[in-house]
Short mmCIF file of C-alpha atoms and ligand atoms in Angstrom, two decimals:
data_model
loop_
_atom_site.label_atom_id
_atom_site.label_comp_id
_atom_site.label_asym_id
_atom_site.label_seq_id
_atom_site.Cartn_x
_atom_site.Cartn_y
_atom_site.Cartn_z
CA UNK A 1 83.73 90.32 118.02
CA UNK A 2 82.96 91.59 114.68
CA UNK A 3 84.89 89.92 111.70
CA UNK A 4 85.74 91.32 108.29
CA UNK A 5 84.40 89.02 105.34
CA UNK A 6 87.94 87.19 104.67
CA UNK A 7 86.53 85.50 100.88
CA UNK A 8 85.50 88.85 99.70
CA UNK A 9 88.68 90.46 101.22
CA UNK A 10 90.53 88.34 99.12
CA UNK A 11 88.57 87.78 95.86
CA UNK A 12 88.77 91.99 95.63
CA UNK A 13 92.57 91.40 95.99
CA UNK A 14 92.83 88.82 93.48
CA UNK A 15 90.03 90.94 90.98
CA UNK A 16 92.15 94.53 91.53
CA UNK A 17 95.14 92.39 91.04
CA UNK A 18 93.75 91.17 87.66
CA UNK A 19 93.81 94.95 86.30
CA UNK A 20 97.22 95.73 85.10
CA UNK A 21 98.53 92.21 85.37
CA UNK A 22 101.58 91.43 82.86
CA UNK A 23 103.97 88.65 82.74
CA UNK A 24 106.41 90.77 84.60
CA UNK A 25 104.74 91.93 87.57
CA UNK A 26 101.53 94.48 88.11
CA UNK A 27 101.52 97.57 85.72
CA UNK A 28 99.53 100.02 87.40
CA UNK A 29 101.36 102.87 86.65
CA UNK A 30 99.82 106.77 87.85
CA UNK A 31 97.46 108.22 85.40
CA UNK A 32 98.02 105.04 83.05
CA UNK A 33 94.80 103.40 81.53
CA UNK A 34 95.08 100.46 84.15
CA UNK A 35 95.27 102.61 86.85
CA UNK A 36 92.09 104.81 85.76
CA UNK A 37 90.47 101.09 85.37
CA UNK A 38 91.73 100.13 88.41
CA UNK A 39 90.74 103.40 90.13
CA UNK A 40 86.73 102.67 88.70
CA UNK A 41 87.13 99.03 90.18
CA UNK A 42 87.39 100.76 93.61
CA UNK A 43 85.12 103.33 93.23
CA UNK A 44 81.91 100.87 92.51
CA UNK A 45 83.09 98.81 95.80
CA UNK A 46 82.79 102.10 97.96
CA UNK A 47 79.54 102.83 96.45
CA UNK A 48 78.28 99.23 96.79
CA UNK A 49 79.71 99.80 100.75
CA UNK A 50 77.47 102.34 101.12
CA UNK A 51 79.63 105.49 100.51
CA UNK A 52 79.12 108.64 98.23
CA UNK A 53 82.51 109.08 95.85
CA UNK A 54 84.14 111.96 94.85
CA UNK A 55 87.48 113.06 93.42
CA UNK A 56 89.70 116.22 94.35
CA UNK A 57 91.59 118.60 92.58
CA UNK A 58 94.41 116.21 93.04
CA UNK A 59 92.86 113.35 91.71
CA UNK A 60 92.77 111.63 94.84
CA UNK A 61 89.46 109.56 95.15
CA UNK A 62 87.50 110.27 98.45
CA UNK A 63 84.53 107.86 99.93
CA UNK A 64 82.48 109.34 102.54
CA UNK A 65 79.97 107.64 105.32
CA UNK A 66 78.11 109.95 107.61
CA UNK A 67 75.74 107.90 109.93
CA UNK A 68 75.39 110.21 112.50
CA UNK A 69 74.70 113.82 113.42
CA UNK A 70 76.95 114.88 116.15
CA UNK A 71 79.52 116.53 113.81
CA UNK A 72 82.58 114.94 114.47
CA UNK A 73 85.31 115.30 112.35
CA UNK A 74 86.03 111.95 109.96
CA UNK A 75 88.37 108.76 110.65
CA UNK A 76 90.27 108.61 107.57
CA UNK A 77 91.84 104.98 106.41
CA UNK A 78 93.65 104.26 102.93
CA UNK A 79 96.40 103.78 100.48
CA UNK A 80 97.39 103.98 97.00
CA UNK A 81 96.26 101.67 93.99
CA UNK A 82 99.05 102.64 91.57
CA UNK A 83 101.98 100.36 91.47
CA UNK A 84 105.97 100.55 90.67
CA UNK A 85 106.67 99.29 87.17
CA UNK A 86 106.62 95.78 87.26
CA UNK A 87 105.43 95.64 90.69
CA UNK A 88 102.99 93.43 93.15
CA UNK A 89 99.55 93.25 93.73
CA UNK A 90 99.35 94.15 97.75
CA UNK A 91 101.99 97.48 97.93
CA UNK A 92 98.79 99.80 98.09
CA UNK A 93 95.99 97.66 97.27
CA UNK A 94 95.47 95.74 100.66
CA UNK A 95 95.30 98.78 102.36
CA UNK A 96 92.60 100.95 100.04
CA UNK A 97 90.54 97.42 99.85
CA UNK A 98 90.95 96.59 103.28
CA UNK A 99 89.65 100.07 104.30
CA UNK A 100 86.21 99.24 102.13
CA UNK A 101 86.25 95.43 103.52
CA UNK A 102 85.57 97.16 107.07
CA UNK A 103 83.17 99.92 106.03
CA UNK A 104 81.42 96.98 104.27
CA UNK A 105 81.49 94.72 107.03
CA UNK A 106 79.32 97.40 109.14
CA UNK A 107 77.08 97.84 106.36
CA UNK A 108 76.16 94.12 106.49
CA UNK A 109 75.73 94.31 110.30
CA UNK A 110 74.03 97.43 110.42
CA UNK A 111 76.22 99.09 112.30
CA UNK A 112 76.88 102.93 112.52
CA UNK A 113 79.74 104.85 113.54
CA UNK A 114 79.39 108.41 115.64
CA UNK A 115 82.45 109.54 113.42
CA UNK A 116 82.10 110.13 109.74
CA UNK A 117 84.68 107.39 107.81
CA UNK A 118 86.77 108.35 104.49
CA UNK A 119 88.13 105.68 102.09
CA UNK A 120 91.38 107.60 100.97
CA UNK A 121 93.29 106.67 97.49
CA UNK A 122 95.66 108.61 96.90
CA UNK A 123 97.16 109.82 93.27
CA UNK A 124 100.71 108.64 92.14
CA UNK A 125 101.80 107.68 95.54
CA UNK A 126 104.39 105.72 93.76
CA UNK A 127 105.40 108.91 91.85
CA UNK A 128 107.22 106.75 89.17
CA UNK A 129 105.03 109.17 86.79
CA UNK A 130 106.66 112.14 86.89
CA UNK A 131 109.26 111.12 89.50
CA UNK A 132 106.99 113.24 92.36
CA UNK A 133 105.84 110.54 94.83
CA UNK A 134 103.20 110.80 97.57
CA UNK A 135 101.51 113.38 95.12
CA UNK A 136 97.84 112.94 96.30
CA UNK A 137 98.53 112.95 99.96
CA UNK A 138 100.99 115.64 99.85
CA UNK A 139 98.62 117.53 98.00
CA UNK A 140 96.33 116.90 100.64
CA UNK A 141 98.82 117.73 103.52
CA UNK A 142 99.46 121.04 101.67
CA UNK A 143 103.15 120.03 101.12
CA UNK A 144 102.86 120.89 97.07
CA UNK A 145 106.32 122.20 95.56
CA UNK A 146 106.34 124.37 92.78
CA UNK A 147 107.20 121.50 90.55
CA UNK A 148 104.28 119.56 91.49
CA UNK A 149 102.36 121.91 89.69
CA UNK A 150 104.61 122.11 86.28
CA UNK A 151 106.42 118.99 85.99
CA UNK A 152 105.80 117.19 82.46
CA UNK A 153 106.39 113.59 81.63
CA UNK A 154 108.69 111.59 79.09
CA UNK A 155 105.68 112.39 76.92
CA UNK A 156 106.16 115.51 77.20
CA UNK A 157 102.50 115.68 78.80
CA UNK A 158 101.88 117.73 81.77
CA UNK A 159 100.63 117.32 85.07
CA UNK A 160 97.50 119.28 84.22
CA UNK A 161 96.49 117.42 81.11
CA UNK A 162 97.39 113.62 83.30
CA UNK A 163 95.10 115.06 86.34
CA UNK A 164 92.57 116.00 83.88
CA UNK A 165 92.43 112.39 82.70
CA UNK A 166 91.43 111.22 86.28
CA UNK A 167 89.31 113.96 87.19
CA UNK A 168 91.40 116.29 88.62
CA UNK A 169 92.43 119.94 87.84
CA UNK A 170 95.64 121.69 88.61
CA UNK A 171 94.56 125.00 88.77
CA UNK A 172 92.51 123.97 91.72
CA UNK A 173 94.46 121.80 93.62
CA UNK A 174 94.81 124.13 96.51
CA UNK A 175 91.37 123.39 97.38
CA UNK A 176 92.50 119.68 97.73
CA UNK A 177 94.33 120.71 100.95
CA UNK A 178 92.61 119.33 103.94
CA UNK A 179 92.82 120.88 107.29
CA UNK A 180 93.46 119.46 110.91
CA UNK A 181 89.91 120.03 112.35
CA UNK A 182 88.24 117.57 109.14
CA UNK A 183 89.95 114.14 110.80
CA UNK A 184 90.09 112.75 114.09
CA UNK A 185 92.22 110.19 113.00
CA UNK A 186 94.16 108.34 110.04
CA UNK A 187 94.82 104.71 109.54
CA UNK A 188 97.04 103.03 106.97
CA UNK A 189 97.32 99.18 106.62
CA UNK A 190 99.92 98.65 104.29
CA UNK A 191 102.25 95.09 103.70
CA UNK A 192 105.75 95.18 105.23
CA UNK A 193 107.60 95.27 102.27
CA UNK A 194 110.13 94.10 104.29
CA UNK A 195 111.73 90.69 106.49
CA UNK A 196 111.20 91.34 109.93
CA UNK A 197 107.88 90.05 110.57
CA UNK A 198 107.81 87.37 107.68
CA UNK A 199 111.47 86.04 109.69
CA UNK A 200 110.08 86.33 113.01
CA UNK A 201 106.80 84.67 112.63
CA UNK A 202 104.85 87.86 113.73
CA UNK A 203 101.33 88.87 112.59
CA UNK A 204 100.87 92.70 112.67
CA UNK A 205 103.51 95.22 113.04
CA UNK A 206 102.90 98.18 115.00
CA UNK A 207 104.74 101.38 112.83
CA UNK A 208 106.92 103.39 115.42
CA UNK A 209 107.34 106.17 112.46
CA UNK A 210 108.64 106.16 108.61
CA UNK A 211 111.45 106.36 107.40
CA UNK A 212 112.58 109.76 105.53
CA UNK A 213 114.20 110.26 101.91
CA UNK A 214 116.00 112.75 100.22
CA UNK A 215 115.03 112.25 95.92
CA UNK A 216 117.76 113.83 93.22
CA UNK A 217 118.69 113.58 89.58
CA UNK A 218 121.85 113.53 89.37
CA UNK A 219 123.32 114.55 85.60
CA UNK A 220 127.47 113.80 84.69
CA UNK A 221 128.33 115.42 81.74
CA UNK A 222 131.47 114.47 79.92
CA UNK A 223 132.01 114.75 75.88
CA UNK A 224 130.68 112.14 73.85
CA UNK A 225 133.83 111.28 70.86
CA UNK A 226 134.53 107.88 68.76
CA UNK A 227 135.25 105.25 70.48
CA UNK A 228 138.02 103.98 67.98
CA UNK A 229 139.90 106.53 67.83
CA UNK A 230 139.95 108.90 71.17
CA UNK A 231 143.29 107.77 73.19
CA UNK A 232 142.32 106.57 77.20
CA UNK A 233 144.12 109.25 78.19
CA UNK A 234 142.46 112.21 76.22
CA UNK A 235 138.59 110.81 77.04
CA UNK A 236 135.93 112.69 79.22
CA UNK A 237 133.73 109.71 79.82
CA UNK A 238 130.75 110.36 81.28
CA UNK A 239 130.12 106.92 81.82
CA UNK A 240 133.16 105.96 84.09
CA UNK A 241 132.38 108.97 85.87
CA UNK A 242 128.88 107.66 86.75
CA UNK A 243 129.95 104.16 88.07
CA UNK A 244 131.99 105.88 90.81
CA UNK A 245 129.20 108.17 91.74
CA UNK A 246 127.02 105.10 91.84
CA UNK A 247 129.48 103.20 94.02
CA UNK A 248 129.96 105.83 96.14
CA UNK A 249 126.02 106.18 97.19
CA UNK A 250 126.11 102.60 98.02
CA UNK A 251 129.76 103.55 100.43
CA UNK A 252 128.08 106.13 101.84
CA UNK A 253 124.99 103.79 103.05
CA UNK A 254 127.49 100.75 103.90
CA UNK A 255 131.04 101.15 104.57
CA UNK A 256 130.21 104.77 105.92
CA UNK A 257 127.32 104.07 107.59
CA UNK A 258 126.04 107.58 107.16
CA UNK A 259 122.29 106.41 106.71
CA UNK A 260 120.43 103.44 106.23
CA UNK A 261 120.07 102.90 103.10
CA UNK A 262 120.96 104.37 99.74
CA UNK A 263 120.19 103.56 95.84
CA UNK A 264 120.46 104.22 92.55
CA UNK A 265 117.45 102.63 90.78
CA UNK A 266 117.44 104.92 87.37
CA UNK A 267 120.28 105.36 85.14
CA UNK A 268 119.93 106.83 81.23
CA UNK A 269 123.37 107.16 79.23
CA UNK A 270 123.73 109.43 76.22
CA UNK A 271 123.82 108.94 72.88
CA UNK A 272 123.84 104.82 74.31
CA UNK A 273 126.09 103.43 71.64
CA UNK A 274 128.35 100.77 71.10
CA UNK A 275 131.02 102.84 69.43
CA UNK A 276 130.45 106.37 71.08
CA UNK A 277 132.20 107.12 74.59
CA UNK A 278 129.14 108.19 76.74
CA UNK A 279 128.82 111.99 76.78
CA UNK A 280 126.13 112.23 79.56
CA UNK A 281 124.57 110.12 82.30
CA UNK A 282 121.54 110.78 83.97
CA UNK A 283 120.90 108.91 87.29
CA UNK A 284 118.17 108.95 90.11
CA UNK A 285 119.86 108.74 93.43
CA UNK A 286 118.09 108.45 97.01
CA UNK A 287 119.29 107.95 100.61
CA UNK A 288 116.13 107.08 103.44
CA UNK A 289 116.72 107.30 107.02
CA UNK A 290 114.73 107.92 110.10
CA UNK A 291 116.11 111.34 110.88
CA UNK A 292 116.64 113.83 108.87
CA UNK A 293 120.29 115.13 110.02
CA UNK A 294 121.29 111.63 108.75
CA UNK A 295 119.92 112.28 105.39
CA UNK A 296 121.89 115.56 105.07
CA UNK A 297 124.81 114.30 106.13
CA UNK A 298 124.32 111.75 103.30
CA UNK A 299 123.22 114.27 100.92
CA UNK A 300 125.94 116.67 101.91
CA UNK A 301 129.22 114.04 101.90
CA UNK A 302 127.50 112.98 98.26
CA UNK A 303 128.04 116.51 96.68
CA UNK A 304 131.82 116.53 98.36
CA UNK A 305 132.17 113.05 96.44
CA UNK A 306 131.04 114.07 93.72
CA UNK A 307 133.00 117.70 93.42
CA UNK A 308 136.07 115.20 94.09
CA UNK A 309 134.94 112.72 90.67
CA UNK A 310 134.34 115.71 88.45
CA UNK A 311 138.34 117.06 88.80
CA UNK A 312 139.35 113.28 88.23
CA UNK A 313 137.14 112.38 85.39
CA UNK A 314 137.39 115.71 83.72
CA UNK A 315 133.45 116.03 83.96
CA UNK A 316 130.99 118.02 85.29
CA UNK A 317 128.00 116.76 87.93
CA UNK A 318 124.52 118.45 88.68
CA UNK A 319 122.54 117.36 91.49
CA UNK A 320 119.19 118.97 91.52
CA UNK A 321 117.29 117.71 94.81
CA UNK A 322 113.51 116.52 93.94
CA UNK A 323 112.36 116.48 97.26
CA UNK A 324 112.75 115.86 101.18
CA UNK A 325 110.05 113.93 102.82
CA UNK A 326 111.04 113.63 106.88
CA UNK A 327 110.61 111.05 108.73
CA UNK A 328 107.16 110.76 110.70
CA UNK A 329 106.87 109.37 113.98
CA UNK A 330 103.14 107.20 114.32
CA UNK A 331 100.88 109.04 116.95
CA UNK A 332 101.56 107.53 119.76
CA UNK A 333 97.79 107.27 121.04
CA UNK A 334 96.56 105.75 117.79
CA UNK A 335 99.84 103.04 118.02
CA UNK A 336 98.54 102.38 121.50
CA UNK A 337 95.11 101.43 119.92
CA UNK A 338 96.35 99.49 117.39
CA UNK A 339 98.30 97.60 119.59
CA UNK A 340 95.42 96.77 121.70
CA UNK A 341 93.75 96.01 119.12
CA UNK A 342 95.86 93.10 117.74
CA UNK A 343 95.78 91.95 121.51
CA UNK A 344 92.44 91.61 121.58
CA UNK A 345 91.99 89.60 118.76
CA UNK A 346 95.11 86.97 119.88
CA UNK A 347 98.19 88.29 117.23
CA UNK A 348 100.98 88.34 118.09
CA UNK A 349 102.63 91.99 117.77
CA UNK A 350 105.58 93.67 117.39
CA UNK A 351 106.64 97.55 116.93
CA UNK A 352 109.25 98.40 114.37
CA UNK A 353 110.34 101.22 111.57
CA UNK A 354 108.79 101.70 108.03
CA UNK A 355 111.63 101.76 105.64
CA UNK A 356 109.18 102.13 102.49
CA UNK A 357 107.21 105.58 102.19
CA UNK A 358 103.49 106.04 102.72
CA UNK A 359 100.92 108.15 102.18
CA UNK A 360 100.50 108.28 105.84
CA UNK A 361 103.55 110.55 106.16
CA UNK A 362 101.80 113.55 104.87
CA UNK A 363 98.35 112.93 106.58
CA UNK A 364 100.75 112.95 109.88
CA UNK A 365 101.05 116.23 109.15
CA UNK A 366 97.56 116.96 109.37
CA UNK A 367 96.06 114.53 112.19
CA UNK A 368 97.31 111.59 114.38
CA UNK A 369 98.04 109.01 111.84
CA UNK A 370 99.10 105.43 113.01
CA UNK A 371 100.03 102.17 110.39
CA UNK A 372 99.21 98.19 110.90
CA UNK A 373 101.59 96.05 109.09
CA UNK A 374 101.19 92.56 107.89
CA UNK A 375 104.31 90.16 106.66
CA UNK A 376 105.66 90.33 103.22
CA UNK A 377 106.91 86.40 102.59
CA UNK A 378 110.84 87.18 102.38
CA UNK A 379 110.31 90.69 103.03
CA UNK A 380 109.86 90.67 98.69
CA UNK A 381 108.46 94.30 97.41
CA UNK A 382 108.34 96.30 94.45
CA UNK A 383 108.55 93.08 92.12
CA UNK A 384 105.93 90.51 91.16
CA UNK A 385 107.14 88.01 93.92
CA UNK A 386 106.00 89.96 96.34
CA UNK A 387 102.84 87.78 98.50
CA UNK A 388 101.11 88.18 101.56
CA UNK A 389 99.50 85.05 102.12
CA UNK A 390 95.08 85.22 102.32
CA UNK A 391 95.38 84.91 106.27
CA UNK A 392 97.80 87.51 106.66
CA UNK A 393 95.81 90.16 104.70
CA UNK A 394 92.79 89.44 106.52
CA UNK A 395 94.50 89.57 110.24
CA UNK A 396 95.34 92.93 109.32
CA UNK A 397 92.25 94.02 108.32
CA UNK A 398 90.55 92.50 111.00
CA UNK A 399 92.91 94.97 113.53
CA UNK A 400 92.44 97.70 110.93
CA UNK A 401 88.61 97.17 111.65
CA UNK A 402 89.01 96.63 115.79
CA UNK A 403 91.29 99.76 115.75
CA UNK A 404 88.47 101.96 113.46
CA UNK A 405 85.80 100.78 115.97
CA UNK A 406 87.60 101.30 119.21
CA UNK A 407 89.13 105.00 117.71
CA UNK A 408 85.09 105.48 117.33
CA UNK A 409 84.05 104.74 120.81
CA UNK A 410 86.85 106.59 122.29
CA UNK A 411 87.76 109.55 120.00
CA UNK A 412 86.30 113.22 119.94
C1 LIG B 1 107.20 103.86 98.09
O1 LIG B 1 106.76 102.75 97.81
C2 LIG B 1 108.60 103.96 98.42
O2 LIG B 1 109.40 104.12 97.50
O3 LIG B 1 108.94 103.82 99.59
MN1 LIG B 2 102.72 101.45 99.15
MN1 LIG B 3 105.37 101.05 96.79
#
């Protein structure tokens, strides 16, 4: 059976890892100078692998094999090779470099496919820039918002000018949308990013579907006085406020078990002095689940808690929502062919949940999309401990491979 080369595999890993690499983790960041670096790095392996390169109005970068006439639409496979601040060096990367790996691996053997094969890598999948994840793929999908199109950053730089930087264009991006009858099929291998196959001692995970997530910015305004001399009881502190609202999204996820999981990851107090009671507090809150009635009902008891904590605390809360992505069920003929797959080749296999977001939500939208996961040692993500040992990453581009070749044969 054909094998991926599991040296090269790696030594791209280790090379892509090298771009962006701090003392506190991988700094990849969307539209930042390492990720434009980064972004090169993988073009000149897809054009060593044979493929022509282009970019979209979205900035997403797009390989492209044709070997044979018949005019099938394309097998896409990819990921994302931006990272979380302070991040790791596999969330994104195994699965863009694993994609190559296999379109590499039938360049050495001389194989051809009868489908055409794109390399997919996606823009700001992370969406830390700009707080708008999955950009490239939704683009793709067609799921742009209107704020995709105006948001600015902390920089005060827009979208337009930060796609122009990679090669994209804004006004355009429309004609980044990709339609049903251009892909057969789409493949993601991504890292767990969770425990459960690192605990269990299991190879590949199958993805039954991922998880959904409902984004807002939450802003508690109170009135900013001194600190010395404002009495307890006359203070509207924005600050006390916004611990309750942040206990109260974990109460919703735990003690109220109204989804699966819910954090607060972003919090920014004004003016952020030692003698000033905090006047405002902006916070990023976010509750995933794999249905979407569970995220509203999240979403929906928030806003009642929060309507409650503005008549105690003598403040007022916004919530603007930045975005639903449902939940998306894996194709359940392209799970079927991953799972033989990893048979075939003597893994062991289990199905289970994605609890992180992928780009391979939105190409569900547009064809039968399926994901292979590998282990993430103590289910560590989004932080510079996270590892996936040299074997692992190569099992699961191995079945990433297998799956491409056996969607080929049996495909139309
Ligand atoms: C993407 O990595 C996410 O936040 O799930
Ligand atoms: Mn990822
Ligand atoms: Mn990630």
């Amino acid at each position: 059976m054909l094998s991926i080369n599991a040296q090269r595999l790696n030594d791209t890993l280790q090379s892509l890892g090298r771009i962006g690499e701090t003392q506190g983790g991988m700094q990849r960041i969307a539209f930042s100078p390492a990720d434009v670096e980064g972004r090169e790095f993988v073009k000149s392996l897809m054009t060593e692998a044979g493929m022509s390169v282009r970019v979209d109005a979205a900035g997403n970068v797009i390989a492209r094999k044709v070997d044979s006439e018949v005019g099938l639409p394309a097998i896409g496979m990819g990921s994302h090779t931006d990272t979380v601040p302070k991040g790791g060096k596999y969330d994104g990367a195994l699965g863009v470099l694993g994609a190559i790996e296999c379109v590499q691996t039938l360049k050495d053997a001389g194989m051809t496919t009868r489908h055409p094969i794109e390399v997919l890598v996606y823009t700001n999948e992370e969406g830390t820039q700009f707080r708008r994840w999955l950009y490239g793929s939704r683009a793709m999908a067609g799921l742009m918002e209107d704020d995709d199109l105006t948001c600015v950053d902390e920089l005060g730089v827009s979208i337009g000018e930060r796609l122009k930087d990679i090669g994209g264009d804004v006004s355009r991006i429309s004609e980044a949308v990709r339609t049903p009858d251009e892909f057969s099929a789409y493949l993601e291998l991504h890292i767990e990013q969770g425990p459960v196959l690192h605990q269990t001692g299991i190879a590949i995970g199958d993805v039954t579907a991922i998880t959904g997530r409902i984004g807002m910015n939450v802003s508690v305004r109170g009135f900013a006085n001194h600190a010395g001399t404002t009495p307890m009881g006359h203070r509207r502190d924005a600050l006390m406020a916004a611990t309750h609202v942040i206990q109260s999204v974990n109460r919703i996820a735990t003690d109220e078990e109204m989804c699966r999981v819910g954090t607060v990851g972003m919090v920014e107090v004004s003016p952020n002095a030692e003698n000033v009671i905090p006047g405002r507090v902006d916070i990023s809150v976010e509750f995933r689940d794999e249905t979407t009635e569970r995220i509203r009902q999240a979403a929906d008891r928030f806003r009642e808690i929060c309507q409650r904590l503005c008549q105690h605390w003598d403040v007022t809360i916004d919530i603007e929502e930045i975005g639903l992505a449902s939940p998306a069920p894996m194709h359940d003929e392209i799970r079927a062919f991953i799972r033989d797959s990893a048979r075939k080749l003597g893994f062991s296999l289990s199905s289970l949940p994605s609890g992180a977001g992928h780009d391979a939500q939105s190409m569900a939208e547009i064809t039968r999309a399926g994901m292979i996961f590998v282990p993430s040692v103590n289910g560590i993500s989004h932080s510079p401990h996270e590892y996936t040992s040299p074997e692992d990453c190569t099992n699961g581009v191995n079945v990433l491979l297998q799956t491409l070749l056996t969607l080929d044969s049996n495909l139309d």
